[in-house]
Amino acid sequence: MPRKIRLWYEDAQLHITSRGNHRNDIFRDESDFEVYLKGIEEAIDYYNGKFEILSYCLMTNHVHLQVQTTNIHIKDFIRRINGLYAMKFNDKYNYVGHLFQGRYGSEIIENDQYVVDASRYIHLNPVKANMVEKAEDYKWSSYSMIIGDIDEKLIISDKILNYFTVENKREAYKNYVQSDIQYGIKAKNKKTKKTQEVD
């Protein structure tokens, strides 16, 4: 049975996910994260800047990328990044078998609201996984760059920040991301209180 073709069109923006096979770790130490990021940078150079990274987060066993495309299919970009990384990983750890779980996942970002929503979702992954308390404490995401805590590298933050009309766009984005956590805490507390009342 032929594989289902990934939905894509020129100038599409996508939320890409790549997961470890059987949910196994694809990053075992800090140098692995660095190698993957260098692979993204190499792929951008290889395709002469035809792809832009808006936001990213590398988790232990999966990856999130928010990517702006032009006239080259996203599959070529992701295949290059994941293929080269898998070769280096397999060589380093003498790993046999598929590193990634099938093909990458992709979702087209079709409206303005989802541009910032997808970025927030990506950056809150480590927080919701209880790996850190604050998104800016996680080293392997673009969040600290977008809010201006560290120098920007690899990403182009303007595509996200320009959705905010206030003067301090980075602070506005930070408040936007934090609002999701605060809403989640309130919802959790409300649910807990309701449960206690029933008990």
PDB file of C-alpha atoms in Angstrom:
ATOM      1  CA  MET A   1       0.000   0.000   0.000  1.00  0.00           C
ATOM      2  CA  PRO A   2       1.527   3.385  -0.978  1.00  0.00           C
ATOM      3  CA  ARG A   3       2.366   5.872   1.731  1.00  0.00           C
ATOM      4  CA  LYS A   4       0.009   8.785   2.263  1.00  0.00           C
ATOM      5  CA  ILE A   5       1.544  11.954   0.803  1.00  0.00           C
ATOM      6  CA  ARG A   6       2.313  14.608   3.384  1.00  0.00           C
ATOM      7  CA  LEU A   7       0.164  17.714   2.859  1.00  0.00           C
ATOM      8  CA  TRP A   8       2.337  20.636   1.779  1.00  0.00           C
ATOM      9  CA  TYR A   9       2.220  23.627  -0.536  1.00  0.00           C
ATOM     10  CA  GLU A  10       4.641  26.416  -1.419  1.00  0.00           C
ATOM     11  CA  ASP A  11       5.255  28.914   1.381  1.00  0.00           C
ATOM     12  CA  ALA A  12       3.515  26.669   3.900  1.00  0.00           C
ATOM     13  CA  GLN A  13       4.346  26.975   7.584  1.00  0.00           C
ATOM     14  CA  LEU A  14       4.349  23.700   9.512  1.00  0.00           C
ATOM     15  CA  HIS A  15       4.632  22.214  12.974  1.00  0.00           C
ATOM     16  CA  ILE A  16       6.936  19.213  12.562  1.00  0.00           C
ATOM     17  CA  THR A  17       7.441  16.401  15.074  1.00  0.00           C
ATOM     18  CA  SER A  18       9.972  13.573  14.967  1.00  0.00           C
ATOM     19  CA  ARG A  19       9.872  10.842  17.622  1.00  0.00           C
ATOM     20  CA  GLY A  20      12.270   8.155  18.724  1.00  0.00           C
ATOM     21  CA  ASN A  21      11.393   4.623  17.654  1.00  0.00           C
ATOM     22  CA  HIS A  22       9.313   2.932  20.381  1.00  0.00           C
ATOM     23  CA  ARG A  23       9.565   6.302  22.189  1.00  0.00           C
ATOM     24  CA  ASN A  24      13.240   5.620  22.875  1.00  0.00           C
ATOM     25  CA  ASP A  25      15.615   8.499  23.598  1.00  0.00           C
ATOM     26  CA  ILE A  26      17.193  10.120  20.571  1.00  0.00           C
ATOM     27  CA  PHE A  27      19.388  12.390  22.702  1.00  0.00           C
ATOM     28  CA  ARG A  28      21.568  10.807  25.377  1.00  0.00           C
ATOM     29  CA  ASP A  29      23.910  13.644  26.285  1.00  0.00           C
ATOM     30  CA  GLU A  30      24.380  17.353  25.624  1.00  0.00           C
ATOM     31  CA  SER A  31      26.574  16.801  22.587  1.00  0.00           C
ATOM     32  CA  ASP A  32      23.701  14.937  20.887  1.00  0.00           C
ATOM     33  CA  PHE A  33      21.435  17.986  21.186  1.00  0.00           C
ATOM     34  CA  GLU A  34      24.240  20.141  19.784  1.00  0.00           C
ATOM     35  CA  VAL A  35      24.770  17.793  16.846  1.00  0.00           C
ATOM     36  CA  TYR A  36      21.065  17.927  15.964  1.00  0.00           C
ATOM     37  CA  LEU A  37      21.005  21.733  16.084  1.00  0.00           C
ATOM     38  CA  LYS A  38      24.105  21.881  13.902  1.00  0.00           C
ATOM     39  CA  GLY A  39      22.316  19.519  11.519  1.00  0.00           C
ATOM     40  CA  ILE A  40      19.417  21.962  11.233  1.00  0.00           C
ATOM     41  CA  GLU A  41      21.851  24.787  10.547  1.00  0.00           C
ATOM     42  CA  GLU A  42      23.644  22.697   7.922  1.00  0.00           C
ATOM     43  CA  ALA A  43      20.353  21.842   6.205  1.00  0.00           C
ATOM     44  CA  ILE A  44      19.335  25.519   6.073  1.00  0.00           C
ATOM     45  CA  ASP A  45      22.683  26.347   4.441  1.00  0.00           C
ATOM     46  CA  TYR A  46      22.396  23.355   2.075  1.00  0.00           C
ATOM     47  CA  TYR A  47      19.040  24.633   0.799  1.00  0.00           C
ATOM     48  CA  ASN A  48      20.313  28.227   0.587  1.00  0.00           C
ATOM     49  CA  GLY A  49      17.989  29.613   3.233  1.00  0.00           C
ATOM     50  CA  LYS A  50      14.837  28.184   1.635  1.00  0.00           C
ATOM     51  CA  PHE A  51      13.686  27.085   5.098  1.00  0.00           C
ATOM     52  CA  GLU A  52      13.350  29.198   8.237  1.00  0.00           C
ATOM     53  CA  ILE A  53      13.008  27.973  11.811  1.00  0.00           C
ATOM     54  CA  LEU A  54      10.507  30.018  13.791  1.00  0.00           C
ATOM     55  CA  SER A  55      10.698  28.002  17.015  1.00  0.00           C
ATOM     56  CA  TYR A  56      11.971  24.638  18.205  1.00  0.00           C
ATOM     57  CA  CYS A  57      12.257  22.358  21.190  1.00  0.00           C
ATOM     58  CA  LEU A  58      14.388  19.236  21.444  1.00  0.00           C
ATOM     59  CA  MET A  59      13.030  16.853  24.050  1.00  0.00           C
ATOM     60  CA  THR A  60      14.769  13.669  25.147  1.00  0.00           C
ATOM     61  CA  ASN A  61      12.828  11.377  22.825  1.00  0.00           C
ATOM     62  CA  HIS A  62      11.254  13.735  20.304  1.00  0.00           C
ATOM     63  CA  VAL A  63      11.670  16.998  18.431  1.00  0.00           C
ATOM     64  CA  HIS A  64       9.345  19.922  17.655  1.00  0.00           C
ATOM     65  CA  LEU A  65      10.122  22.329  14.830  1.00  0.00           C
ATOM     66  CA  GLN A  66       8.068  25.248  13.549  1.00  0.00           C
ATOM     67  CA  VAL A  67       9.232  25.703   9.969  1.00  0.00           C
ATOM     68  CA  GLN A  68       8.520  28.230   7.238  1.00  0.00           C
ATOM     69  CA  THR A  69       8.981  26.728   3.765  1.00  0.00           C
ATOM     70  CA  THR A  70       9.333  28.264   0.319  1.00  0.00           C
ATOM     71  CA  ASN A  71       9.293  26.236  -2.902  1.00  0.00           C
ATOM     72  CA  ILE A  72      11.074  23.090  -1.680  1.00  0.00           C
ATOM     73  CA  HIS A  73       9.079  20.290  -0.051  1.00  0.00           C
ATOM     74  CA  ILE A  74       9.485  19.969   3.701  1.00  0.00           C
ATOM     75  CA  LYS A  75      10.214  16.254   3.357  1.00  0.00           C
ATOM     76  CA  ASP A  76      13.587  17.013   1.780  1.00  0.00           C
ATOM     77  CA  PHE A  77      14.571  19.282   4.649  1.00  0.00           C
ATOM     78  CA  ILE A  78      13.512  16.885   7.416  1.00  0.00           C
ATOM     79  CA  ARG A  79      14.959  13.851   5.646  1.00  0.00           C
ATOM     80  CA  ARG A  80      18.341  15.560   5.483  1.00  0.00           C
ATOM     81  CA  ILE A  81      18.319  16.605   9.155  1.00  0.00           C
ATOM     82  CA  ASN A  82      17.071  13.299  10.573  1.00  0.00           C
ATOM     83  CA  GLY A  83      19.012  11.118   8.158  1.00  0.00           C
ATOM     84  CA  LEU A  84      22.374  12.693   8.906  1.00  0.00           C
ATOM     85  CA  TYR A  85      21.656  12.771  12.636  1.00  0.00           C
ATOM     86  CA  ALA A  86      20.659   9.080  12.679  1.00  0.00           C
ATOM     87  CA  MET A  87      23.905   8.140  10.930  1.00  0.00           C
ATOM     88  CA  LYS A  88      25.971  10.015  13.520  1.00  0.00           C
ATOM     89  CA  PHE A  89      23.925   8.626  16.421  1.00  0.00           C
ATOM     90  CA  ASN A  90      24.203   5.049  15.150  1.00  0.00           C
ATOM     91  CA  ASP A  91      27.953   5.417  14.699  1.00  0.00           C
ATOM     92  CA  LYS A  92      28.478   7.002  18.124  1.00  0.00           C
ATOM     93  CA  TYR A  93      26.430   4.472  20.086  1.00  0.00           C
ATOM     94  CA  ASN A  94      26.804   1.450  17.804  1.00  0.00           C
ATOM     95  CA  TYR A  95      23.016   1.573  17.508  1.00  0.00           C
ATOM     96  CA  VAL A  96      21.257  -0.881  15.181  1.00  0.00           C
ATOM     97  CA  GLY A  97      17.802  -0.295  13.736  1.00  0.00           C
ATOM     98  CA  HIS A  98      15.608   2.730  13.091  1.00  0.00           C
ATOM     99  CA  LEU A  99      16.320   5.683  15.356  1.00  0.00           C
ATOM    100  CA  PHE A 100      13.132   7.558  14.450  1.00  0.00           C
ATOM    101  CA  GLN A 101       9.597   6.216  14.686  1.00  0.00           C
ATOM    102  CA  GLY A 102       8.505   6.092  11.066  1.00  0.00           C
ATOM    103  CA  ARG A 103       8.148   9.354   9.192  1.00  0.00           C
ATOM    104  CA  TYR A 104       7.968  12.763  10.753  1.00  0.00           C
ATOM    105  CA  GLY A 105       4.608  14.208  11.756  1.00  0.00           C
ATOM    106  CA  SER A 106       3.467  17.463  10.181  1.00  0.00           C
ATOM    107  CA  GLU A 107       0.617  19.880  10.648  1.00  0.00           C
ATOM    108  CA  ILE A 108       0.100  22.899   8.436  1.00  0.00           C
ATOM    109  CA  ILE A 109      -0.292  26.176  10.310  1.00  0.00           C
ATOM    110  CA  GLU A 110      -3.052  27.876   8.371  1.00  0.00           C
ATOM    111  CA  ASN A 111      -4.048  30.898  10.435  1.00  0.00           C
ATOM    112  CA  ASP A 112      -2.380  33.717  12.339  1.00  0.00           C
ATOM    113  CA  GLN A 113      -3.524  32.586  15.777  1.00  0.00           C
ATOM    114  CA  TYR A 114      -2.044  29.139  15.312  1.00  0.00           C
ATOM    115  CA  VAL A 115       1.350  30.646  14.458  1.00  0.00           C
ATOM    116  CA  VAL A 116       1.741  31.869  18.040  1.00  0.00           C
ATOM    117  CA  ASP A 117      -0.249  28.983  19.548  1.00  0.00           C
ATOM    118  CA  ALA A 118       2.047  26.413  17.944  1.00  0.00           C
ATOM    119  CA  SER A 119       5.106  28.267  19.198  1.00  0.00           C
ATOM    120  CA  ARG A 120       3.699  28.417  22.727  1.00  0.00           C
ATOM    121  CA  TYR A 121       2.841  24.716  22.650  1.00  0.00           C
ATOM    122  CA  ILE A 122       6.365  23.862  21.472  1.00  0.00           C
ATOM    123  CA  HIS A 123       8.057  25.973  24.137  1.00  0.00           C
ATOM    124  CA  LEU A 124       5.905  24.653  26.985  1.00  0.00           C
ATOM    125  CA  ASN A 125       6.734  21.001  26.296  1.00  0.00           C
ATOM    126  CA  PRO A 126       9.506  20.804  28.939  1.00  0.00           C
ATOM    127  CA  VAL A 127       7.303  22.569  31.518  1.00  0.00           C
ATOM    128  CA  LYS A 128       4.328  20.284  30.965  1.00  0.00           C
ATOM    129  CA  ALA A 129       6.666  17.283  31.097  1.00  0.00           C
ATOM    130  CA  ASN A 130       7.821  18.521  34.549  1.00  0.00           C
ATOM    131  CA  MET A 131      11.411  18.827  33.362  1.00  0.00           C
ATOM    132  CA  VAL A 132      11.649  22.503  34.355  1.00  0.00           C
ATOM    133  CA  GLU A 133       9.464  24.985  36.191  1.00  0.00           C
ATOM    134  CA  LYS A 134       9.869  27.784  33.650  1.00  0.00           C
ATOM    135  CA  ALA A 135      10.250  27.540  29.881  1.00  0.00           C
ATOM    136  CA  GLU A 136      13.345  29.767  29.955  1.00  0.00           C
ATOM    137  CA  ASP A 137      15.117  27.222  32.183  1.00  0.00           C
ATOM    138  CA  TYR A 138      15.164  24.647  29.385  1.00  0.00           C
ATOM    139  CA  LYS A 139      18.357  24.825  27.376  1.00  0.00           C
ATOM    140  CA  TRP A 140      17.302  23.022  24.212  1.00  0.00           C
ATOM    141  CA  SER A 141      14.519  25.255  22.957  1.00  0.00           C
ATOM    142  CA  SER A 142      14.317  28.622  21.243  1.00  0.00           C
ATOM    143  CA  TYR A 143      12.209  30.214  23.987  1.00  0.00           C
ATOM    144  CA  SER A 144      15.044  32.113  25.715  1.00  0.00           C
ATOM    145  CA  MET A 145      16.033  33.575  22.346  1.00  0.00           C
ATOM    146  CA  ILE A 146      12.540  34.789  21.528  1.00  0.00           C
ATOM    147  CA  ILE A 147      12.089  36.499  24.897  1.00  0.00           C
ATOM    148  CA  GLY A 148      15.550  38.074  24.559  1.00  0.00           C
ATOM    149  CA  ASP A 149      17.392  36.350  27.404  1.00  0.00           C
ATOM    150  CA  ILE A 150      20.104  34.999  25.099  1.00  0.00           C
ATOM    151  CA  ASP A 151      21.353  35.913  21.630  1.00  0.00           C
ATOM    152  CA  GLU A 152      19.275  34.650  18.757  1.00  0.00           C
ATOM    153  CA  LYS A 153      20.743  31.792  16.742  1.00  0.00           C
ATOM    154  CA  LEU A 154      19.208  29.494  14.134  1.00  0.00           C
ATOM    155  CA  ILE A 155      15.701  30.942  14.478  1.00  0.00           C
ATOM    156  CA  ILE A 156      13.978  33.979  12.993  1.00  0.00           C
ATOM    157  CA  SER A 157      11.823  35.335  15.789  1.00  0.00           C
ATOM    158  CA  ASP A 158      10.230  38.227  13.877  1.00  0.00           C
ATOM    159  CA  LYS A 159       7.727  35.880  12.237  1.00  0.00           C
ATOM    160  CA  ILE A 160       6.234  35.262  15.700  1.00  0.00           C
ATOM    161  CA  LEU A 161       6.957  38.537  17.478  1.00  0.00           C
ATOM    162  CA  ASN A 162       5.349  40.626  14.738  1.00  0.00           C
ATOM    163  CA  TYR A 163       1.967  39.257  15.776  1.00  0.00           C
ATOM    164  CA  PHE A 164       2.256  41.386  18.902  1.00  0.00           C
ATOM    165  CA  THR A 165       1.489  45.080  18.381  1.00  0.00           C
ATOM    166  CA  VAL A 166       2.890  46.463  21.638  1.00  0.00           C
ATOM    167  CA  GLU A 167       6.313  48.132  21.863  1.00  0.00           C
ATOM    168  CA  ASN A 168       7.963  45.360  23.917  1.00  0.00           C
ATOM    169  CA  LYS A 169       7.062  42.385  21.759  1.00  0.00           C
ATOM    170  CA  ARG A 170       9.373  39.953  23.582  1.00  0.00           C
ATOM    171  CA  GLU A 171       7.776  40.720  26.950  1.00  0.00           C
ATOM    172  CA  ALA A 172       4.316  40.387  25.401  1.00  0.00           C
ATOM    173  CA  TYR A 173       5.242  36.971  24.008  1.00  0.00           C
ATOM    174  CA  LYS A 174       6.580  35.874  27.390  1.00  0.00           C
ATOM    175  CA  ASN A 175       3.323  36.924  29.073  1.00  0.00           C
ATOM    176  CA  TYR A 176       1.360  35.082  26.395  1.00  0.00           C
ATOM    177  CA  VAL A 177       3.281  31.849  27.006  1.00  0.00           C
ATOM    178  CA  GLN A 178       3.050  32.166  30.796  1.00  0.00           C
ATOM    179  CA  SER A 179      -0.691  32.775  30.604  1.00  0.00           C
ATOM    180  CA  ASP A 180      -1.167  29.195  29.426  1.00  0.00           C
ATOM    181  CA  ILE A 181       0.627  27.851  32.501  1.00  0.00           C
ATOM    182  CA  GLN A 182      -1.339  30.115  34.833  1.00  0.00           C
ATOM    183  CA  TYR A 183      -4.607  29.055  33.192  1.00  0.00           C
ATOM    184  CA  GLY A 184      -3.590  25.406  33.572  1.00  0.00           C
ATOM    185  CA  ILE A 185      -2.809  25.867  37.276  1.00  0.00           C
ATOM    186  CA  LYS A 186      -6.153  27.558  37.874  1.00  0.00           C
ATOM    187  CA  ALA A 187      -8.001  24.821  36.011  1.00  0.00           C
ATOM    188  CA  LYS A 188      -6.145  22.146  37.970  1.00  0.00           C
ATOM    189  CA  ASN A 189      -6.891  23.838  41.299  1.00  0.00           C
ATOM    190  CA  LYS A 190     -10.546  24.211  40.345  1.00  0.00           C
ATOM    191  CA  LYS A 191     -10.751  20.529  39.450  1.00  0.00           C
ATOM    192  CA  THR A 192      -9.021  19.516  42.694  1.00  0.00           C
ATOM    193  CA  LYS A 193     -11.391  21.659  44.747  1.00  0.00           C
ATOM    194  CA  LYS A 194     -14.401  20.161  42.981  1.00  0.00           C
ATOM    195  CA  THR A 195     -13.103  16.643  43.664  1.00  0.00           C
ATOM    196  CA  GLN A 196     -12.566  17.444  47.338  1.00  0.00           C
ATOM    197  CA  GLU A 197     -16.109  18.767  47.573  1.00  0.00           C
ATOM    198  CA  VAL A 198     -17.452  15.538  46.085  1.00  0.00           C
ATOM    199  CA  ASP A 199     -15.320  13.426  48.425  1.00  0.00           C
TER     200      ASP A 199
END
